[in-house]
Coordinates of N, CA and C in Angstrom, one line a residue:
X1 N -11.9 11.2 16.9 CA -10.8 11.9 16.3 C -11.1 12.2 14.9
X2 N -10.8 13.4 14.4 CA -11.2 13.7 13.0 C -10.1 13.4 12.0
X3 N -10.4 13.4 10.7 CA -9.4 13.1 9.7 C -8.3 14.2 9.7
X4 N -8.7 15.4 10.1 CA -7.7 16.5 10.2 C -6.6 16.1 11.3
X5 N -7.1 15.5 12.3 CA -6.1 15.1 13.4 C -5.3 13.9 12.8
X6 N -5.9 13.0 12.1 CA -5.1 11.9 11.5 C -4.0 12.4 10.7
X7 N -4.3 13.4 9.8 CA -3.3 13.9 8.9 C -2.2 14.7 9.7
X8 N -2.6 15.4 10.7 CA -1.6 16.1 11.5 C -0.6 15.2 12.2
X9 N -1.2 14.1 12.8 CA -0.3 13.1 13.4 C 0.6 12.4 12.4
X10 N 0.1 12.1 11.2 CA 0.9 11.5 10.1 C 2.0 12.4 9.8
X11 N 1.7 13.7 9.6 CA 2.7 14.7 9.2 C 3.8 14.8 10.3
X12 N 3.4 14.8 11.5 CA 4.3 14.9 12.6 C 5.3 13.7 12.6
X13 N 4.7 12.5 12.5 CA 5.5 11.2 12.6 C 6.5 11.1 11.4
X14 N 5.9 11.4 10.2 CA 6.8 11.3 9.0 C 7.8 12.4 9.0
X15 N 7.5 13.6 9.5 CA 8.5 14.7 9.5 C 9.6 14.4 10.5
X16 N 9.3 13.7 11.6 CA 10.3 13.4 12.6 C 11.1 12.2 12.3
X17 N 10.4 11.2 11.7 CA 11.1 9.9 11.6 C 11.6 9.6 10.2
X18 N 10.9 10.1 9.2 CA 11.3 9.7 7.8 C 11.0 10.8 6.8
X19 N 11.5 11.9 7.0 CA 11.2 13.0 6.0 C 11.8 12.8 4.6
X20 N 11.0 13.2 3.6 CA 11.5 13.0 2.2 C 12.7 14.0 2.0
X21 N 13.7 13.7 1.2 CA 14.7 14.6 0.9 C 14.4 15.3 -0.4
X22 N 15.3 16.3 -0.8 CA 15.0 17.1 -1.9 C 14.8 16.3 -3.2
X23 N 15.5 15.2 -3.4 CA 15.4 14.4 -4.6 C 14.0 13.8 -4.7
X24 N 13.5 13.3 -3.6 CA 12.2 12.7 -3.6 C 11.1 13.8 -3.8
X25 N 11.3 14.9 -3.1 CA 10.3 16.0 -3.3 C 10.2 16.5 -4.7
X26 N 11.4 16.5 -5.4 CA 11.4 16.9 -6.8 C 10.6 15.8 -7.6
X27 N 10.8 14.6 -7.3 CA 10.1 13.5 -8.0 C 8.6 13.7 -7.9
X28 N 8.1 14.0 -6.7 CA 6.7 14.2 -6.5 C 6.2 15.5 -7.3
X29 N 7.1 16.5 -7.3 CA 6.7 17.7 -8.1 C 6.6 17.4 -9.5
X30 N 7.5 16.6 -10.1 CA 7.3 16.2 -11.5 C 6.0 15.5 -11.7
X31 N 5.6 14.6 -10.8 CA 4.4 13.9 -11.0 C 3.2 14.8 -11.0
X32 N 3.2 15.8 -10.0 CA 2.1 16.7 -10.0 C 2.0 17.6 -11.2
X33 N 3.2 18.0 -11.7 CA 3.2 18.9 -12.9 C 2.7 18.1 -14.1
X34 N 2.9 16.8 -14.1 CA 2.4 16.0 -15.3 C 1.0 15.6 -15.1
X35 N 0.3 16.0 -14.0 CA -1.1 15.7 -13.8 C -1.3 14.3 -13.2
X36 N -0.3 13.6 -12.6 CA -0.6 12.3 -12.0 C -1.4 12.5 -10.7
X37 N -2.2 11.5 -10.4 CA -3.1 11.6 -9.2 C -2.3 11.5 -7.9
X38 N -2.8 12.1 -6.9 CA -2.1 12.0 -5.6 C -2.6 10.7 -4.9
X39 N -2.1 9.6 -5.3 CA -2.5 8.3 -4.8 C -1.3 7.4 -4.4
X40 N -0.1 8.0 -4.4 CA 1.0 7.2 -3.9 C 0.9 6.9 -2.4
X41 N 1.7 5.9 -2.0 CA 1.7 5.6 -0.6 C 2.2 6.8 0.2
X42 N 1.8 6.8 1.5 CA 2.3 7.9 2.4 C 3.7 7.8 2.6
X43 N 4.3 8.8 3.2 CA 5.8 8.8 3.5 C 6.0 7.7 4.5
X44 N 5.2 7.6 5.5 CA 5.4 6.5 6.6 C 5.2 5.1 6.0
X45 N 4.3 4.9 5.1 CA 4.1 3.6 4.4 C 5.3 3.3 3.5
X46 N 5.8 4.3 2.8 CA 7.0 4.0 2.0 C 8.2 3.6 2.9
X47 N 8.3 4.3 4.0 CA 9.4 3.9 5.0 C 9.2 2.5 5.5
X48 N 8.0 2.1 5.7 CA 7.7 0.7 6.2 C 8.2 -0.2 5.1
X49 N 8.0 0.0 3.9 CA 8.5 -0.9 2.8 C 10.0 -0.9 2.8
X50 N 10.6 0.2 3.0 CA 12.1 0.3 3.1 C 12.6 -0.6 4.3
X51 N 11.9 -0.4 5.4 CA 12.4 -1.2 6.6 C 12.2 -2.7 6.4
X52 N 11.0 -3.1 5.8 CA 10.8 -4.5 5.5 C 11.9 -5.1 4.6
X53 N 12.3 -4.3 3.6 CA 13.4 -4.8 2.7 C 14.7 -5.0 3.5
X54 N 15.0 -4.0 4.4 CA 16.2 -4.1 5.1 C 16.2 -5.2 6.2
X55 N 15.0 -5.4 6.9 CA 14.9 -6.4 7.9 C 15.0 -7.8 7.4
X56 N 14.4 -8.0 6.2 CA 14.4 -9.3 5.6 C 15.6 -9.6 4.7
X57 N 16.4 -8.6 4.4 CA 17.4 -8.8 3.4 C 17.0 -8.9 2.0
X58 N 15.8 -8.4 1.7 CA 15.2 -8.5 0.4 C 16.1 -7.7 -0.6
X59 N 16.3 -8.4 -1.8 CA 17.0 -7.7 -2.9 C 16.2 -7.7 -4.1
X60 N 15.5 -8.8 -4.4 CA 14.6 -8.8 -5.6 C 13.2 -8.5 -5.2
X61 N 12.7 -7.4 -5.8 CA 11.4 -6.8 -5.5 C 10.6 -6.8 -6.8
X62 N 9.3 -7.2 -6.6 CA 8.3 -7.0 -7.7 C 7.2 -6.1 -7.2
X63 N 6.9 -5.1 -8.0 CA 5.9 -4.1 -7.7 C 4.8 -4.1 -8.8
X64 N 3.6 -4.2 -8.3 CA 2.4 -4.0 -9.2 C 1.9 -2.6 -9.0
X65 N 2.2 -1.7 -10.0 CA 1.7 -0.3 -9.9 C 2.8 0.7 -9.6
X66 N 3.4 1.3 -10.6 CA 4.6 2.2 -10.4 C 4.2 3.6 -10.0
X67 N 3.1 4.1 -10.6 CA 2.8 5.5 -10.6 C 4.0 6.4 -10.9
X68 N 4.5 7.3 -10.1 CA 5.6 8.1 -10.4 C 6.9 7.5 -9.9
X69 N 6.8 6.3 -9.3 CA 8.1 5.7 -8.8 C 8.5 5.8 -7.4
X70 N 7.6 6.5 -6.6 CA 8.0 6.8 -5.2 C 8.3 5.6 -4.4
X71 N 7.5 4.6 -4.3 CA 7.8 3.4 -3.5 C 8.9 2.6 -4.1
X72 N 9.1 2.5 -5.4 CA 10.2 1.8 -6.0 C 11.5 2.5 -5.6
X73 N 11.5 3.9 -5.7 CA 12.7 4.6 -5.3 C 13.1 4.4 -3.9
X74 N 12.1 4.5 -3.0 CA 12.3 4.3 -1.6 C 12.9 2.9 -1.3
X75 N 12.4 1.9 -1.9 CA 13.0 0.5 -1.7 C 14.4 0.4 -2.3
X76 N 14.6 0.9 -3.5 CA 15.9 0.9 -4.1 C 16.9 1.5 -3.3
X77 N 16.6 2.7 -2.7 CA 17.6 3.4 -1.9 C 17.8 2.7 -0.6
X78 N 16.8 2.0 -0.1 CA 17.0 1.3 1.2 C 17.9 0.1 1.0
X79 N 17.7 -0.6 -0.1 CA 18.5 -1.8 -0.4 C 19.9 -1.5 -0.8
X80 N 20.1 -0.5 -1.6 CA 21.4 -0.1 -2.1 C 21.7 -0.7 -3.5
X81 N 22.9 -0.7 -3.9 CA 23.3 -1.1 -5.2 C 22.9 -2.5 -5.6
X82 N 22.6 -3.4 -4.6 CA 22.2 -4.8 -4.9 C 20.7 -4.9 -5.3
X83 N 20.0 -3.8 -5.2 CA 18.5 -3.8 -5.4 C 18.3 -4.2 -6.9
X84 N 17.3 -5.1 -7.0 CA 16.9 -5.6 -8.4 C 15.4 -5.6 -8.4
X85 N 14.8 -4.4 -8.8 CA 13.4 -4.2 -8.7 C 12.8 -4.2 -10.1
X86 N 11.7 -4.9 -10.2 CA 10.8 -4.9 -11.4 C 9.5 -4.3 -11.0
X87 N 9.1 -3.3 -11.8 CA 7.8 -2.6 -11.5 C 7.0 -2.5 -12.7
X88 N 5.7 -2.8 -12.6 CA 4.7 -2.8 -13.7 C 3.9 -1.5 -13.7
X89 N 3.7 -0.9 -14.9 CA 2.9 0.3 -15.0 C 2.2 0.2 -16.4
X90 N 0.9 0.4 -16.4 CA 0.1 0.4 -17.6 C 0.0 1.7 -18.3
X91 N 0.1 2.8 -17.5 CA -0.1 4.1 -18.1 C 1.2 4.7 -18.6
X92 N 1.2 5.1 -19.9 CA 2.4 5.6 -20.6 C 2.9 6.9 -19.9
X93 N 2.1 7.8 -19.5 CA 2.5 9.0 -18.9 C 3.1 8.7 -17.5
X94 N 2.5 7.9 -16.8 CA 3.0 7.5 -15.5 C 4.4 6.9 -15.6
X95 N 4.5 6.0 -16.6 CA 5.8 5.3 -16.8 C 6.9 6.3 -17.2
X96 N 6.6 7.3 -18.1 CA 7.5 8.3 -18.5 C 8.0 9.1 -17.3
X97 N 7.1 9.6 -16.5 CA 7.5 10.3 -15.3 C 8.3 9.5 -14.4
X98 N 8.0 8.2 -14.2 CA 8.7 7.4 -13.3 C 10.1 7.2 -13.8
X99 N 10.3 7.0 -15.1 CA 11.7 6.8 -15.6 C 12.5 8.0 -15.4
X100 N 11.9 9.2 -15.6 CA 12.6 10.4 -15.4 C 13.0 10.6 -13.9
X101 N 12.1 10.1 -13.0 CA 12.5 10.2 -11.6 C 13.6 9.2 -11.2
X102 N 13.5 8.0 -11.8 CA 14.6 7.0 -11.5 C 15.9 7.6 -11.9
X103 N 16.0 8.2 -13.1 CA 17.3 8.8 -13.5 C 17.7 9.9 -12.6
X104 N 16.8 10.8 -12.3 CA 17.1 12.0 -11.5 C 17.6 11.6 -10.1
X105 N 17.0 10.6 -9.5 CA 17.3 10.2 -8.2 C 18.6 9.3 -8.2
X106 N 18.9 8.7 -9.3 CA 20.1 7.9 -9.4 C 19.9 6.4 -9.1
X107 N 18.7 5.9 -9.4 CA 18.4 4.5 -9.1 C 17.9 3.8 -10.4
X108 N 18.1 4.4 -11.6 CA 17.6 3.8 -12.8 C 18.3 2.4 -13.1
X109 N 19.5 2.2 -12.7 CA 20.2 1.0 -12.9 C 19.7 -0.2 -12.0
X110 N 18.9 0.2 -11.0 CA 18.4 -0.8 -10.0 C 16.9 -1.2 -10.3
X111 N 16.3 -0.5 -11.2 CA 14.8 -0.7 -11.4 C 14.5 -0.9 -12.9
X112 N 13.8 -2.0 -13.2 CA 13.3 -2.2 -14.5 C 11.8 -1.9 -14.5
X113 N 11.4 -0.9 -15.3 CA 10.0 -0.6 -15.4 C 9.4 -1.3 -16.7
X114 N 8.4 -2.1 -16.5 CA 7.8 -2.9 -17.6 C 6.4 -2.3 -17.8
X115 N 6.2 -1.8 -19.0 CA 4.9 -1.2 -19.3 C 3.9 -2.3 -19.8
X116 N 2.6 -2.0 -19.7 CA 1.6 -2.9 -20.2 C 0.7 -3.4 -19.0
X117 N -0.1 -4.4 -19.4 CA -1.0 -5.0 -18.4 C -0.3 -5.8 -17.4
X118 N -0.4 -5.5 -16.1 CA 0.4 -6.1 -15.1 C 0.2 -7.7 -15.0
X119 N -1.1 -8.1 -15.2 CA -1.3 -9.5 -15.1 C -0.6 -10.3 -16.3
X120 N -0.6 -9.7 -17.4 CA 0.1 -10.3 -18.6 C 1.6 -10.3 -18.3
X121 N 2.1 -9.2 -17.8 CA 3.6 -9.1 -17.5 C 4.0 -10.1 -16.4
X122 N 3.2 -10.3 -15.4 CA 3.5 -11.2 -14.4 C 3.4 -12.7 -15.0
X123 N 2.5 -12.9 -15.8 CA 2.4 -14.3 -16.5 C 3.6 -14.5 -17.3
X124 N 4.1 -13.5 -18.0 CA 5.3 -13.7 -18.8 C 6.5 -14.0 -17.9
X125 N 6.6 -13.4 -16.7 CA 7.7 -13.7 -15.8 C 7.6 -15.2 -15.4
X126 N 6.4 -15.6 -15.0 CA 6.2 -17.0 -14.6 C 6.5 -18.0 -15.7
X127 N 6.0 -17.7 -16.9 CA 6.3 -18.6 -18.0 C 7.8 -18.7 -18.4
X128 N 8.5 -17.6 -18.1 CA 9.9 -17.6 -18.5 C 10.8 -18.2 -17.4
X129 N 10.2 -18.6 -16.3 CA 10.9 -19.2 -15.2 C 11.8 -18.2 -14.4
X130 N 11.3 -17.0 -14.3 CA 12.0 -16.0 -13.6 C 12.4 -16.4 -12.2
X131 N 13.6 -15.9 -11.7 CA 14.0 -16.1 -10.4 C 13.0 -15.6 -9.4
X132 N 12.7 -16.3 -8.3 CA 11.7 -15.8 -7.3 C 12.1 -14.5 -6.7
X133 N 11.1 -13.8 -6.3 CA 11.2 -12.5 -5.7 C 11.2 -12.6 -4.2
X134 N 11.9 -11.7 -3.5 CA 11.9 -11.7 -2.0 C 10.8 -10.9 -1.4
X135 N 10.3 -9.9 -2.1 CA 9.2 -9.1 -1.6 C 8.3 -8.7 -2.8
X136 N 7.0 -8.7 -2.7 CA 6.1 -8.3 -3.7 C 5.2 -7.2 -3.1
X137 N 5.1 -6.1 -3.8 CA 4.2 -5.0 -3.3 C 3.1 -4.8 -4.3
X138 N 1.9 -5.0 -3.9 CA 0.7 -4.9 -4.8 C 0.0 -3.6 -4.5
X139 N 0.0 -2.7 -5.5 CA -0.6 -1.4 -5.3 C -1.0 -0.8 -6.7
X140 N -1.8 -1.7 -7.4 CA -2.3 -1.3 -8.7 C -3.8 -1.3 -8.7
X141 N -4.4 -1.6 -9.9 CA -5.9 -1.6 -9.9 C -6.5 -2.6 -9.0
X142 N -7.3 -2.2 -8.1 CA -7.7 -3.1 -7.0 C -8.6 -4.3 -7.5
X143 N -9.5 -4.1 -8.5 CA -10.3 -5.3 -8.9 C -9.5 -6.5 -9.2
X144 N -8.2 -6.3 -9.7 CA -7.4 -7.4 -10.1 C -6.5 -7.9 -9.0
X145 N -6.7 -7.4 -7.8 CA -5.8 -7.9 -6.6 C -5.7 -9.4 -6.5
X146 N -6.8 -10.2 -6.6 CA -6.6 -11.6 -6.5 C -5.7 -12.2 -7.6
X147 N -5.8 -11.7 -8.8 CA -4.9 -12.1 -9.9 C -3.4 -11.9 -9.5
X148 N -3.2 -10.7 -8.9 CA -1.8 -10.3 -8.6 C -1.3 -11.1 -7.4
X149 N -2.2 -11.4 -6.5 CA -1.7 -12.2 -5.3 C -1.4 -13.6 -5.8
X150 N -2.2 -14.2 -6.7 CA -1.9 -15.5 -7.2 C -0.6 -15.5 -8.0
X151 N -0.3 -14.5 -8.8 CA 0.9 -14.4 -9.5 C 2.1 -14.2 -8.5
X152 N 1.9 -13.4 -7.5 CA 3.0 -13.2 -6.5 C 3.4 -14.5 -5.8
X153 N 2.4 -15.4 -5.5 CA 2.7 -16.7 -4.9 C 3.5 -17.5 -5.9
X154 N 3.1 -17.5 -7.1 CA 3.9 -18.3 -8.1 C 5.3 -17.8 -8.3
X155 N 5.5 -16.5 -8.0 CA 6.8 -15.9 -8.2 C 7.6 -15.8 -6.9
X156 N 7.2 -16.5 -5.9 CA 7.8 -16.4 -4.6 C 8.6 -17.6 -4.2
X157 N 9.3 -17.5 -3.1 CA 10.0 -18.6 -2.5 C 9.6 -18.6 -1.0
X158 N 9.9 -19.7 -0.3 CA 9.5 -19.7 1.1 C 10.2 -18.5 1.8
X159 N 9.4 -17.7 2.5 CA 9.9 -16.5 3.2 C 9.6 -15.2 2.4
X160 N 9.2 -15.3 1.2 CA 8.8 -14.1 0.5 C 7.7 -13.3 1.2
X161 N 7.8 -12.0 1.2 CA 6.7 -11.2 1.8 C 5.9 -10.6 0.7
X162 N 4.6 -10.6 0.9 CA 3.6 -10.0 0.0 C 2.9 -8.9 0.7
X163 N 2.9 -7.7 0.2 CA 2.3 -6.6 0.8 C 1.2 -6.1 -0.1
X164 N 0.0 -6.0 0.3 CA -1.2 -5.6 -0.5 C -1.7 -4.3 0.1
X165 N -1.7 -3.2 -0.6 CA -2.1 -1.9 -0.1 C -3.6 -1.7 -0.3
X166 N -4.1 -0.8 0.5 CA -5.5 -0.3 0.3 C -6.6 -1.4 0.4
X167 N -6.5 -2.1 1.5 CA -7.5 -3.2 1.7 C -8.7 -2.9 2.5
X168 N -8.7 -1.7 3.2 CA -9.8 -1.4 4.1 C -10.9 -0.6 3.4
X169 N -10.5 0.3 2.5 CA -11.5 1.0 1.6 C -12.6 1.7 2.4
X170 N -12.1 2.5 3.5 CA -13.1 3.2 4.3 C -14.1 2.2 5.0
X171 N -13.6 1.0 5.2 CA -14.5 0.0 5.9 C -15.3 -0.9 5.0
X172 N -15.3 -0.6 3.7 CA -16.1 -1.4 2.7 C -15.6 -2.8 2.6
X173 N -14.4 -3.1 3.1 CA -13.9 -4.5 3.0 C -14.8 -5.5 3.8
X174 N -15.5 -5.0 4.8 CA -16.3 -6.0 5.6 C -17.6 -6.3 5.0
X175 N -18.0 -5.6 3.9 CA -19.3 -5.8 3.3 C -19.1 -7.1 2.4
X176 N -19.9 -8.1 2.6 CA -19.8 -9.4 1.9 C -20.1 -9.2 0.4
X177 N -20.8 -8.1 0.1 CA -21.2 -7.9 -1.3 C -21.1 -6.3 -1.6
X178 N -19.8 -5.8 -1.6 CA -19.7 -4.4 -1.7 C -20.0 -3.9 -3.1
X179 N -20.5 -2.7 -3.2 CA -20.9 -2.1 -4.5 C -19.7 -1.6 -5.3
X180 N -18.7 -1.1 -4.5 CA -17.5 -0.6 -5.2 C -16.6 -1.7 -5.6
X181 N -16.2 -1.7 -6.9 CA -15.4 -2.8 -7.5 C -14.0 -2.9 -6.9
X182 N -13.5 -1.7 -6.4 CA -12.2 -1.7 -5.7 C -12.4 -2.5 -4.4
X183 N -13.5 -2.3 -3.7 CA -13.7 -3.0 -2.4 C -13.9 -4.5 -2.7
X184 N -14.5 -4.8 -3.8 CA -14.7 -6.2 -4.2 C -13.3 -6.9 -4.4
X185 N -12.4 -6.2 -5.0 CA -11.0 -6.7 -5.2 C -10.3 -6.8 -3.9
X186 N -10.5 -5.9 -3.0 CA -9.8 -5.9 -1.7 C -10.3 -7.1 -0.9
X187 N -11.7 -7.3 -0.9 CA -12.3 -8.4 -0.1 C -11.8 -9.7 -0.7
X188 N -11.8 -9.8 -2.0 CA -11.4 -11.1 -2.6 C -10.0 -11.4 -2.3
X189 N -9.1 -10.4 -2.3 CA -7.7 -10.7 -1.9 C -7.6 -11.2 -0.5
X190 N -8.3 -10.5 0.4 CA -8.3 -11.0 1.8 C -8.8 -12.4 1.9
X191 N -9.9 -12.7 1.3 CA -10.4 -14.1 1.4 C -9.4 -15.1 0.8
X192 N -8.8 -14.8 -0.4 CA -7.9 -15.7 -1.0 C -6.7 -16.0 -0.1
X193 N -6.1 -14.9 0.5 CA -5.0 -15.0 1.4 C -5.3 -15.8 2.7
X194 N -6.5 -15.5 3.2 CA -6.9 -16.2 4.4 C -7.0 -17.7 4.2
X195 N -7.4 -18.1 3.1 CA -7.6 -19.5 2.8 C -6.5 -20.2 2.2
X196 N -5.4 -19.5 1.8 CA -4.4 -20.1 1.0 C -3.4 -20.9 2.0
X197 N -3.1 -22.2 1.7 CA -2.3 -23.0 2.6 C -0.9 -22.6 2.7
X198 N -0.4 -21.8 1.7 CA 1.0 -21.4 1.7 C 1.3 -20.0 2.4
X199 N 0.2 -19.4 2.9 CA 0.4 -18.0 3.4 C 0.1 -17.9 4.9
X200 N 0.9 -17.1 5.5 CA 0.6 -16.6 6.9 C 0.4 -15.1 6.8
X201 N -0.6 -14.5 7.4 CA -0.9 -13.1 7.1 C -1.5 -12.4 8.2
X202 N -1.5 -11.1 8.1 CA -2.2 -10.2 9.0 C -2.7 -9.0 8.2
X203 N -3.7 -8.3 8.7 CA -4.1 -7.0 8.1 C -4.1 -5.9 9.1
X204 N -3.6 -4.8 8.7 CA -3.5 -3.6 9.6 C -4.3 -2.4 9.1
X205 N -5.2 -1.9 10.0 CA -5.9 -0.7 9.6 C -5.0 0.5 9.8
X206 N -5.1 1.5 9.0 CA -4.4 2.7 9.2 C -5.3 3.9 9.0
X207 N -4.9 5.0 9.7 CA -5.5 6.3 9.4 C -4.4 7.3 9.3
X208 N -4.7 8.3 8.5 CA -3.6 9.3 8.2 C -3.9 10.1 7.0
X209 N -2.8 10.5 6.3 CA -3.0 11.3 5.1 C -3.8 10.6 4.0
X210 N -3.9 9.3 4.0 CA -4.6 8.5 3.0 C -6.0 8.2 3.5
X211 N -6.5 8.8 4.6 CA -7.8 8.5 5.2 C -7.8 7.2 6.0
X212 N -8.9 6.5 6.0 CA -9.1 5.3 6.7 C -8.9 4.1 5.7
X213 N -7.8 3.5 5.9 CA -7.4 2.4 5.0 C -6.6 1.3 5.7
X214 N -5.7 0.7 5.0 CA -4.9 -0.3 5.6 C -4.1 -1.2 4.6
X215 N -3.4 -2.1 5.1 CA -2.6 -3.0 4.2 C -2.6 -4.4 4.8
X216 N -2.3 -5.3 3.9 CA -2.2 -6.7 4.3 C -0.8 -7.2 4.1
X217 N -0.3 -7.9 5.1 CA 1.1 -8.4 5.0 C 1.1 -9.9 5.1
X218 N 1.6 -10.6 4.1 CA 1.6 -12.1 4.1 C 3.0 -12.6 3.9
X219 N 3.2 -13.7 4.5 CA 4.5 -14.4 4.3 C 4.3 -15.8 3.7
X220 N 5.0 -16.1 2.6 CA 4.9 -17.4 2.0 C 5.7 -18.4 2.8
X221 N 5.0 -19.4 3.3 CA 5.6 -20.3 4.3 C 6.2 -21.5 3.7
X222 N 5.8 -21.9 2.5 CA 6.4 -23.1 1.9 C 6.4 -23.0 0.4

């Protein structure tokens, strides 16, 4: 089956099951107009995050990598007024567009966007004794995935879900010595999670609008 077919099936499923509304479409248009890259999660993946929040009763969310705010908006709307989302973004332009989108969609009061280096921001939360998070979504610079996973565990409680996006990298994750630094980060995160005594996890391959990729879902057990 070709990538064209993958994309067509993705479009059919997202269109039938979880279509974006006008507010989210406008958020995406602001991002494109500002020159942001087309690297946000797919519509179906965003809906999966929303459902995970609802199924687990998650309220406090930590996100590594805001981009234009699509996944944060989707989770905030799924949770409702009780949503308490912290999202990290290093790029000033991305952060500006995301804040505009949060205001336009009506979720600005539920989301705190913290600019700067994500690893430093996470360490600041840990050092301050921040309340644990219910779900952590990692979708930032891939080489630092192991750092983000370690931080997520420190900021978790038993039952916290950790979702790591883009772990397959067109199959490069199975190379023990990949040339692509993003695949190196993906592989290191998989190895770390597989060996960690506090985590139970699985990895799911996906095909669709984002090509051949996948995500890792881990639960903090203790």
